[in-house]
XYZ file of C-alpha atoms in Angstrom:
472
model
C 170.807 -158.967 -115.511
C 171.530 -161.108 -118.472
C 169.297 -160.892 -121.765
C 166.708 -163.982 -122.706
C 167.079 -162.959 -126.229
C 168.926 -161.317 -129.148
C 165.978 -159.299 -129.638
C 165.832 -158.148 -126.295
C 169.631 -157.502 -126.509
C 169.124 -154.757 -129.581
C 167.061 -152.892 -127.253
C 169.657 -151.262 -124.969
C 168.099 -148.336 -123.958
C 164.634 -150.256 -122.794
C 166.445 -152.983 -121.324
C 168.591 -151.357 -119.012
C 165.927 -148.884 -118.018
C 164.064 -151.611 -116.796
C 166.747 -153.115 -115.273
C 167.365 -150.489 -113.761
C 163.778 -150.066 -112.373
C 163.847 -152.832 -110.240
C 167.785 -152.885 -108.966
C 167.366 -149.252 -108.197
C 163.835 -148.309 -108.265
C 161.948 -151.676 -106.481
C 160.964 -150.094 -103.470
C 158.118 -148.592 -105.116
C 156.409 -151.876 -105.844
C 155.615 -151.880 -102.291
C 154.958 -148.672 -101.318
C 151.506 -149.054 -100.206
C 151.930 -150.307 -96.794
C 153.692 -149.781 -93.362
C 155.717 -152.478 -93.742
C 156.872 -151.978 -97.127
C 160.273 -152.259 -98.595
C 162.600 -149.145 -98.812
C 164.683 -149.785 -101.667
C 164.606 -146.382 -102.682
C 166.274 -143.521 -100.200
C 164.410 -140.691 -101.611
C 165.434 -136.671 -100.298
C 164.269 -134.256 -97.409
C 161.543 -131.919 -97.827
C 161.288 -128.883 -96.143
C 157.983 -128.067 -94.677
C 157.246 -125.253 -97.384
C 158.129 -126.944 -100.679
C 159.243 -130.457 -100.682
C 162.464 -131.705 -103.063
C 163.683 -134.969 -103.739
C 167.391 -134.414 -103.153
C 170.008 -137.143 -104.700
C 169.525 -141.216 -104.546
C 172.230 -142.588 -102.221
C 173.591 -145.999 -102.399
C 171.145 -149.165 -102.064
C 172.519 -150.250 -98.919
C 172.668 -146.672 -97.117
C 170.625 -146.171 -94.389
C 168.302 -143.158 -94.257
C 170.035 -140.205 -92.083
C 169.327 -141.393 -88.757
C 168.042 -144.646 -89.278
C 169.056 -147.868 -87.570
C 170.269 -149.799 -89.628
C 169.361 -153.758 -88.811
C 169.673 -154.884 -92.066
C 171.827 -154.359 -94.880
C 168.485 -154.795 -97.242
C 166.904 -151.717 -96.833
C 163.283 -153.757 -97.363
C 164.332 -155.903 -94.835
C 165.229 -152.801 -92.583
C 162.454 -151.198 -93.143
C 159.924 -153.751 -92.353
C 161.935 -154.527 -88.808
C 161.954 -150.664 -87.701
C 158.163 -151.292 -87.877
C 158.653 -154.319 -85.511
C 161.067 -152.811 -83.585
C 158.713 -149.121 -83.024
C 155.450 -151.173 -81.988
C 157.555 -152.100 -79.166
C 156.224 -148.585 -77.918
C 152.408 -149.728 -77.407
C 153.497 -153.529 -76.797
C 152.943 -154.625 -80.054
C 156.122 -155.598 -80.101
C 158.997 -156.480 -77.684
C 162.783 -155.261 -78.704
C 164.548 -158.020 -76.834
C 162.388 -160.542 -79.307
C 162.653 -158.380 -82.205
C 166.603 -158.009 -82.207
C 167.043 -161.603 -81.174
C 164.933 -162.734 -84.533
C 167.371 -159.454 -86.362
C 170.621 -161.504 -84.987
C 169.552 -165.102 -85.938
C 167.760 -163.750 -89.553
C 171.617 -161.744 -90.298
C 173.335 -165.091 -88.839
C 171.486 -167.129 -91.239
C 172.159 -165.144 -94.674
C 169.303 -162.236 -94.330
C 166.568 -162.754 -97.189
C 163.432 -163.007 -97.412
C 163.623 -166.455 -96.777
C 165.191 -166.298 -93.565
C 163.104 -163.356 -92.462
C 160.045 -164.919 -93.053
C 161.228 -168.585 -91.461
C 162.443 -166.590 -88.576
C 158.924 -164.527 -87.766
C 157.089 -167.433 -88.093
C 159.172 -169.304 -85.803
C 158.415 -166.071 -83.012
C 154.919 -166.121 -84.071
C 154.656 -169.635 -83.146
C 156.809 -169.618 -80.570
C 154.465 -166.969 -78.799
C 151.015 -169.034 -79.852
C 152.169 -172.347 -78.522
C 154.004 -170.812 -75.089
C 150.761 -171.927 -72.728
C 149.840 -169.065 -69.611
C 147.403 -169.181 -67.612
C 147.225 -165.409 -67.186
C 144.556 -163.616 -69.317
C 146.945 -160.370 -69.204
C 150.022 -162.641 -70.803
C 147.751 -164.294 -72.771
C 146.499 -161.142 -74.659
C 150.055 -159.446 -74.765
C 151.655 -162.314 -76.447
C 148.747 -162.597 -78.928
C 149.584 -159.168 -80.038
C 152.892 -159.708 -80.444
C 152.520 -162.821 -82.007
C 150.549 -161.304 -84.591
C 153.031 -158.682 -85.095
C 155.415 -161.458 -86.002
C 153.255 -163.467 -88.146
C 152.542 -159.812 -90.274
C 155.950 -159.740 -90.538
C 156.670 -163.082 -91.814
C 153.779 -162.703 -93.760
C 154.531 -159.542 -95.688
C 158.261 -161.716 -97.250
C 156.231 -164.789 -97.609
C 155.487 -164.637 -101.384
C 159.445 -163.962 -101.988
C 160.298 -167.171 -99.706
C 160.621 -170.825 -100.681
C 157.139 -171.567 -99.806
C 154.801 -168.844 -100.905
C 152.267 -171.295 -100.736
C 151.746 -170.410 -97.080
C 150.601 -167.309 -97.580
C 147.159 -167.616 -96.887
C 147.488 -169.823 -93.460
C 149.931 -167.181 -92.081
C 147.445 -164.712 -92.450
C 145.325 -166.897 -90.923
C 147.601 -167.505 -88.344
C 148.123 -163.986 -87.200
C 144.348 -163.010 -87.824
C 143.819 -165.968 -84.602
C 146.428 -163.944 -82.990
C 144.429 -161.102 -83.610
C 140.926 -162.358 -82.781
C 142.615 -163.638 -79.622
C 143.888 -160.745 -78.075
C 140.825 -158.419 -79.271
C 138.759 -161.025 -76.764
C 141.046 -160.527 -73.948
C 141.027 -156.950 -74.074
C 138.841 -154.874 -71.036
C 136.499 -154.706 -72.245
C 136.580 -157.172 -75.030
C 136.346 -155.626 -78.583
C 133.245 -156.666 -80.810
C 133.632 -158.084 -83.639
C 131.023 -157.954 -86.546
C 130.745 -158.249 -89.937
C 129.391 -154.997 -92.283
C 127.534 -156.015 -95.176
C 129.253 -154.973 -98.344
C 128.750 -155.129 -102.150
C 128.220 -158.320 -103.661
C 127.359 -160.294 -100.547
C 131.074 -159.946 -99.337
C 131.494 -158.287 -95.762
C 133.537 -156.468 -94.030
C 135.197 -157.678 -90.820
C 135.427 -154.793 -88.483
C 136.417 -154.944 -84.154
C 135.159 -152.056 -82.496
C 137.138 -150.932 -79.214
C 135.931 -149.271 -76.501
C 137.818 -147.452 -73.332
C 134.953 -148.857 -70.978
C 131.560 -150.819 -70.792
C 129.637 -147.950 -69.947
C 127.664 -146.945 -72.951
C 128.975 -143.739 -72.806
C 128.481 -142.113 -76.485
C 132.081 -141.277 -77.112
C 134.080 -140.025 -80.279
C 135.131 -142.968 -82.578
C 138.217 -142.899 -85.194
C 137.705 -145.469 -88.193
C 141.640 -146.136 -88.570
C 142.182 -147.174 -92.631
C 144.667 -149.747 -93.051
C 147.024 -149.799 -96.389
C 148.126 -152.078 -98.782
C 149.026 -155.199 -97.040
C 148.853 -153.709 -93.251
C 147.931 -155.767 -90.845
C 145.480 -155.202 -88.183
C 148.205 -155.063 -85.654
C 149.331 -152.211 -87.522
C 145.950 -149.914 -86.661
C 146.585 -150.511 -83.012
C 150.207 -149.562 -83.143
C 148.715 -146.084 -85.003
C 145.874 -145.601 -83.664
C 143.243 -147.921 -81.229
C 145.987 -147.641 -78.533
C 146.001 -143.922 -78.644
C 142.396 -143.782 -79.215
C 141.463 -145.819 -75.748
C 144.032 -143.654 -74.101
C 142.228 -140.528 -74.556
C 138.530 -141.944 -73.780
C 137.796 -142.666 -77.821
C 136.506 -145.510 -79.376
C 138.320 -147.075 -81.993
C 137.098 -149.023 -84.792
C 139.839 -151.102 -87.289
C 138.093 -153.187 -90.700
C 139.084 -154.906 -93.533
C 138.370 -153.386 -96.962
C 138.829 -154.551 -100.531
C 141.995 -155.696 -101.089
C 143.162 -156.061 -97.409
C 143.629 -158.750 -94.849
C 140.356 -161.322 -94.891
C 138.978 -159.657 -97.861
C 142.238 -160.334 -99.998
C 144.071 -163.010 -98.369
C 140.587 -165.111 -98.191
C 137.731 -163.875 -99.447
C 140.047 -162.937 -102.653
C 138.578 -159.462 -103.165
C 141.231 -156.946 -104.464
C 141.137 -152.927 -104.166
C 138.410 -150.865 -105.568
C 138.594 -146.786 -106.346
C 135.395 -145.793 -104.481
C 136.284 -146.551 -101.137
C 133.175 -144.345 -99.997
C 131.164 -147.813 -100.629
C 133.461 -149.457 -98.141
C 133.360 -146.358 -94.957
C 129.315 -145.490 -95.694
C 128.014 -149.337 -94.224
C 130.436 -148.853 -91.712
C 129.631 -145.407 -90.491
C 125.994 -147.015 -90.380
C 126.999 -149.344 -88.526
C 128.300 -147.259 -85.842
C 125.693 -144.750 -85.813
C 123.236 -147.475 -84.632
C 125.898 -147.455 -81.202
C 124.384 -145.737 -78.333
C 128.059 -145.783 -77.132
C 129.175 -143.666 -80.562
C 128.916 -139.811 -80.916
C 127.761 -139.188 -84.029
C 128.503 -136.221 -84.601
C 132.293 -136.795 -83.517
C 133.244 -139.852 -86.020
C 136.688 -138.805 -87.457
C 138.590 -140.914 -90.074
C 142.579 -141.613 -90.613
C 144.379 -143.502 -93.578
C 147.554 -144.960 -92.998
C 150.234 -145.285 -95.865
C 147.913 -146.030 -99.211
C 145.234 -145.373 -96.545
C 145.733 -141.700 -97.542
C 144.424 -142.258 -100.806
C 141.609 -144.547 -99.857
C 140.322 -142.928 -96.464
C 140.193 -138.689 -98.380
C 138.114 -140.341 -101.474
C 135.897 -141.467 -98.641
C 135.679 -138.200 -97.026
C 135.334 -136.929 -99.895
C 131.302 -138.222 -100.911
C 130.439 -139.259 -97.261
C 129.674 -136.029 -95.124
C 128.977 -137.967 -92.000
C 132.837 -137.980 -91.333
C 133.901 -135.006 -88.997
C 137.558 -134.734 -89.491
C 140.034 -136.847 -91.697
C 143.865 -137.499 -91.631
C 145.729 -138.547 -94.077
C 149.129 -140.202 -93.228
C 150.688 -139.203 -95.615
C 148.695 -137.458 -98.132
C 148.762 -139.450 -101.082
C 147.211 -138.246 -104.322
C 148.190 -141.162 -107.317
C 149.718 -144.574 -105.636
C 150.496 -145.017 -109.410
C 153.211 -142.572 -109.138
C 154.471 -144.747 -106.391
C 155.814 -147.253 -108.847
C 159.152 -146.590 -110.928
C 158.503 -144.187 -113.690
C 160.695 -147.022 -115.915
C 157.431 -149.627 -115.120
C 154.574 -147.042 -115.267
C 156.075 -146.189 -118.901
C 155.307 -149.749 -120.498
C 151.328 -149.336 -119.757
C 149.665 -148.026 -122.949
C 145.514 -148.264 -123.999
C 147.341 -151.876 -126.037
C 146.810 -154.434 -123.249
C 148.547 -157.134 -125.868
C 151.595 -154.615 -126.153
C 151.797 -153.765 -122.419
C 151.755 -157.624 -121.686
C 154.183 -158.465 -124.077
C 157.002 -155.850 -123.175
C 155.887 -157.079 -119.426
C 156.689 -160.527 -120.415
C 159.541 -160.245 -122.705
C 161.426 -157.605 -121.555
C 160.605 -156.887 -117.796
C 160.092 -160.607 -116.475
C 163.336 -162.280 -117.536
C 165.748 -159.833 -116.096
C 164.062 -159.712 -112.694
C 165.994 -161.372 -109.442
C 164.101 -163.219 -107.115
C 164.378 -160.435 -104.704
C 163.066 -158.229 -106.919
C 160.469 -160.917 -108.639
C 159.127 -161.484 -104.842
C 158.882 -157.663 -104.480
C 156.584 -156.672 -107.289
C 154.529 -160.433 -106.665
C 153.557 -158.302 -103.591
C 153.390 -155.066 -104.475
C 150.319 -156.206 -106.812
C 148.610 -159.215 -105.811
C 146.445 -156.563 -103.750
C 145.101 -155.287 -106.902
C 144.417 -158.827 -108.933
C 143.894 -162.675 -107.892
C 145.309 -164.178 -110.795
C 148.511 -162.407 -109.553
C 147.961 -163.643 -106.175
C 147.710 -166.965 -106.755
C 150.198 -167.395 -109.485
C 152.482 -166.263 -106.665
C 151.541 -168.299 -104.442
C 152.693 -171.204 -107.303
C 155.773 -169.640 -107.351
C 155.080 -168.075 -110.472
C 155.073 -164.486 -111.673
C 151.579 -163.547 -113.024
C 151.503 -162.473 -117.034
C 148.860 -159.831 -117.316
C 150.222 -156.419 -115.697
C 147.833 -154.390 -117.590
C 145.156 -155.046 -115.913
C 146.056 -154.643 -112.324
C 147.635 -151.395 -113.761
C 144.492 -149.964 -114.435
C 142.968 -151.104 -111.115
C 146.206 -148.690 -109.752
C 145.653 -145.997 -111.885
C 142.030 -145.633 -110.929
C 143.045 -145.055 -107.467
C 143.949 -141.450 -108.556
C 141.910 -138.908 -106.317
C 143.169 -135.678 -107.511
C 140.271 -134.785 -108.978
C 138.461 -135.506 -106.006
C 140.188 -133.834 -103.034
C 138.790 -130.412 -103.425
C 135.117 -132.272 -102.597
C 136.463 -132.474 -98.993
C 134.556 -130.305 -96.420
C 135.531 -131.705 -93.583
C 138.796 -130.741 -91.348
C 141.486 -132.095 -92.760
C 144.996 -133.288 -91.272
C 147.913 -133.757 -93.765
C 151.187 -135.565 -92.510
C 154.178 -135.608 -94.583
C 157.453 -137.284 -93.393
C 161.318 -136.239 -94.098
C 162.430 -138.582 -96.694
C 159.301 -139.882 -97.621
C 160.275 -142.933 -99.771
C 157.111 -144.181 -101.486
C 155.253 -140.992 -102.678
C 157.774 -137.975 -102.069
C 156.172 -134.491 -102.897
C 152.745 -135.722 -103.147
C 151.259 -134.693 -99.089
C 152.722 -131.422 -100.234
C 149.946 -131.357 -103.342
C 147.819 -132.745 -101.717
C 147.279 -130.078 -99.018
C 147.535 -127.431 -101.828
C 144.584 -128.980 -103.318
C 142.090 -129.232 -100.602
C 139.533 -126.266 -99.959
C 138.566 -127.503 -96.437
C 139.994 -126.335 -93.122
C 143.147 -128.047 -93.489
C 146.682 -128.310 -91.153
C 149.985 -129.606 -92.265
C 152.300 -131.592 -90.387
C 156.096 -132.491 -91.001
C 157.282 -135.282 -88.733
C 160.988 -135.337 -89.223
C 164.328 -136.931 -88.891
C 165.346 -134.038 -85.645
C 163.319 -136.217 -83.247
C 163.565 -139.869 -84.916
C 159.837 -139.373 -86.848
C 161.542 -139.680 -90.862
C 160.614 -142.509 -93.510
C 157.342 -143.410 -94.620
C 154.545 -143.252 -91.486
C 157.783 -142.771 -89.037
C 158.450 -146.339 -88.155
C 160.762 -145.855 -85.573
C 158.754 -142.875 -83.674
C 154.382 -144.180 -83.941
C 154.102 -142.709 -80.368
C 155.319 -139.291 -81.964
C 152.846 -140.170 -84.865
C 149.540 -140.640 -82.558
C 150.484 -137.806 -80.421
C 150.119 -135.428 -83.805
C 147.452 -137.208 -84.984
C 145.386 -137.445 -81.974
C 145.741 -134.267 -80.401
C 144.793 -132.555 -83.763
C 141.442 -134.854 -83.513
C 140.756 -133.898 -80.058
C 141.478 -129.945 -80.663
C 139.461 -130.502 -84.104
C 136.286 -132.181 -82.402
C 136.437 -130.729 -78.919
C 132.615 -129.364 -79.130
C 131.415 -131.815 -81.605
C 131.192 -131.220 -85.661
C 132.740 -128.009 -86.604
């Protein structure tokens, strides 16, 4: 990276920290979601006492990995394609066709995002007859729209981000219709006269009160994503399954323009009440998972609203601050002027557009005017702010006010928030379990991309031994 000034050239030691932050540490700006970059290779833990071990190379693989991609964002994000293939989310033939066309082209995020769209579209417009092939291509067309979606703001059209949401959330809304039975939609009243969508599905029509799992999306997850960890599964086993959009997440940010809050309990409480006026919902067996930031958002729930049973957290995540490069967290101070300023001067210049599109991403879900100056192409000015919005999310202080049981998954070499399921489950006072998923069967990297089946077995049977005879 070159300097834009003199000034910033007499700074050495600054400068090429936070150079350095974004060649070597970028990952972290999008650690909040399932399909998030993975810039970073961070160590193995053992199940006992987790250690980051050394960084390796930027183009390494993790141990084990496939490698599809040379990127490791790009990887990352198509092992999440490539595993939904498991619960038809997905289908690998389409998935390593768009790998071989995206690598034949020059792999970016340009090409990665033009080549998603392309299968998303490809699968919308394709014209059946069949209800069955109708609904399975809607899925995976809104797998491939997510996809494309997630690289859009780092492409040469970020403008599109908001109708490639909306053209996956059709996707979505179309194959949630052609389910058996067909999932209901609804909107929860929130704060502010904003509501939350939410699709409830059920194993059968038969108004049989049943145990329900409120599945907690991320940062930037799509709702594709919650049936790939968890509605399948759920229906499977006789549960319902009901998937929403918070603050900060899919028709909420992408629309309504409504970023992240820190008491997610205001979010889960209208939508527990919501259920509870189901005949066809047990009450007293309504369990709750996070997924990726999820395992911030969905404990600090938990944590003030008893009517949830049992909660898992996958992972753990205490501070999603700490997810971000130490080299970036270090410029916030109580000056918002100052913070902006060594933002501006000193962090802004020296980013590449990989790594410009990366941290675009990484924050629009916590402040519009960051959203929409990406989608302008522009970088937004004020990172104070949305860094306070981040920080709040910190629920350390807040775990041991869990009382329900409690599921904890960690994952060998965790990229985005290494160590912190570990201290998590050290803090909590509830009945608790740990769970490593690991590298020996394929389950490693953040929320085990390449092994969900794996994930929703642990998961699942831990809710159905945890609930058997109701509320514990």
């Amino acid at each position: 990276m070159t300097n834009s000034s003199s000034d910033l050239a007499a700074r050495p030691t600054r400068r090429g920290a936070l150079a350095g932050m974004a060649a070597g540490a970028g990952a972290a700006f999008l650690a909040s979601t399932p399909t998030a970059s993975a810039l970073v290779p961070a160590g193995a833990r053992g199940a006992a006492e987790p250690t980051p071990s050394a960084t390796t190379g930027a183009t390494s693989p993790k141990p084990g990995a496939m490698q599809l991609f040379t990127d490791p964002a790009l990887n990352f994000a198509a092992l999440l394609a490539l595993g939904g293939a498991g619960f038809g989310s997905s289908e690998v033939g389409e998935v390593l066709t768009a790998v071989n066309a995206i690598n034949a082209a020059g792999a970016d995020q340009q090409t990665f995002t033009a080549e998603f769209r392309r299968w998303g579209d490809r699968l919308t417009t394709t014209a059946s007859r069949h209800p069955q092939t109708r609904r399975s291509r809607s899925l995976r067309a809104a797998q491939y729209y997510g996809q494309a979606l997630f690289f859009v703001l780092g492409s040469d059209t970020p403008g599109d981000e908001e109708g490639l949401y909306r053209a996956g959330r059709r996707s979505w809304d179309r194959f949630a219709r052609l389910c058996t039975p067909a999932a209901i939609s609804d909107q929860v009243r929130y704060e502010g006269g904003t509501s939350i969508p939410v699709w409830f599905f059920r194993p059968d029509a038969s108004g049989r009160a049943r145990p329900t799992v409120i599945l907690t999306n991320g940062s930037d997850g799509q709702n594709v994503d919650m049936w790939t960890y968890g509605v399948s599964a759920a229906l499977a086993r006789g549960w319902n399954a009901l998937v929403y959009d918070g603050p900060g997440q899919g028709q909420l940010l992408f629309v309504d323009q409504v970023v992240f809050t820190p008491r997610w309990e205001r979010v889960v409480s209208p939508v527990v009440d919501w259920l509870e006026r189901r005949r066809d919902v047990d009450e007293r067996r309504i369990a709750l998972t996070g997924l990726s930031m999820g395992g911030d958002l969905a404990p600090r729930a938990a944590a003030f609203e008893r009517r949830i049973a049992a909660l898992a957290a996958m992972p753990g995540v205490l501070s999603p601050w700490l997810g971000f490069p130490a080299e970036l967290r270090s410029i916030v101070t109580p000056d918002k002027a100052e913070t902006n300023r060594i933002w501006n001067e000193e962090v802004v210049p020296g980013l590449s557009p990989e790594e410009a599109g990366a941290i675009k991403k990484r924050v629009e879900p916590f402040s519009v005017p960051a959203m929409l100056a990406a989608r302008q192409g522009r970088i937004f000015t004020d990172f104070w702010t949305p860094a306070q919005r981040i920080m709040a999310l910190d629920i350390t202080r807040v775990v041991g006010r869990i009382t329900c049981p409690t599921l904890v998954l960690d994952y060998d070499d965790e990229q985005f928030y290494p160590g912190q399921p570990r201290a998590f489950y050290d803090l909590l006072r509830a009945p608790k379990q740990y769970e490593l998923l690991t590298a020996a069967t394929g389950a490693q990297l953040h929320c085990s991309p390449m092994a969900p089946q794996q994930h929703c077995e642990v998961v699942f049977d831990w809710l159905e031994d945890t609930l058997r005879r109701g509320r514990p």
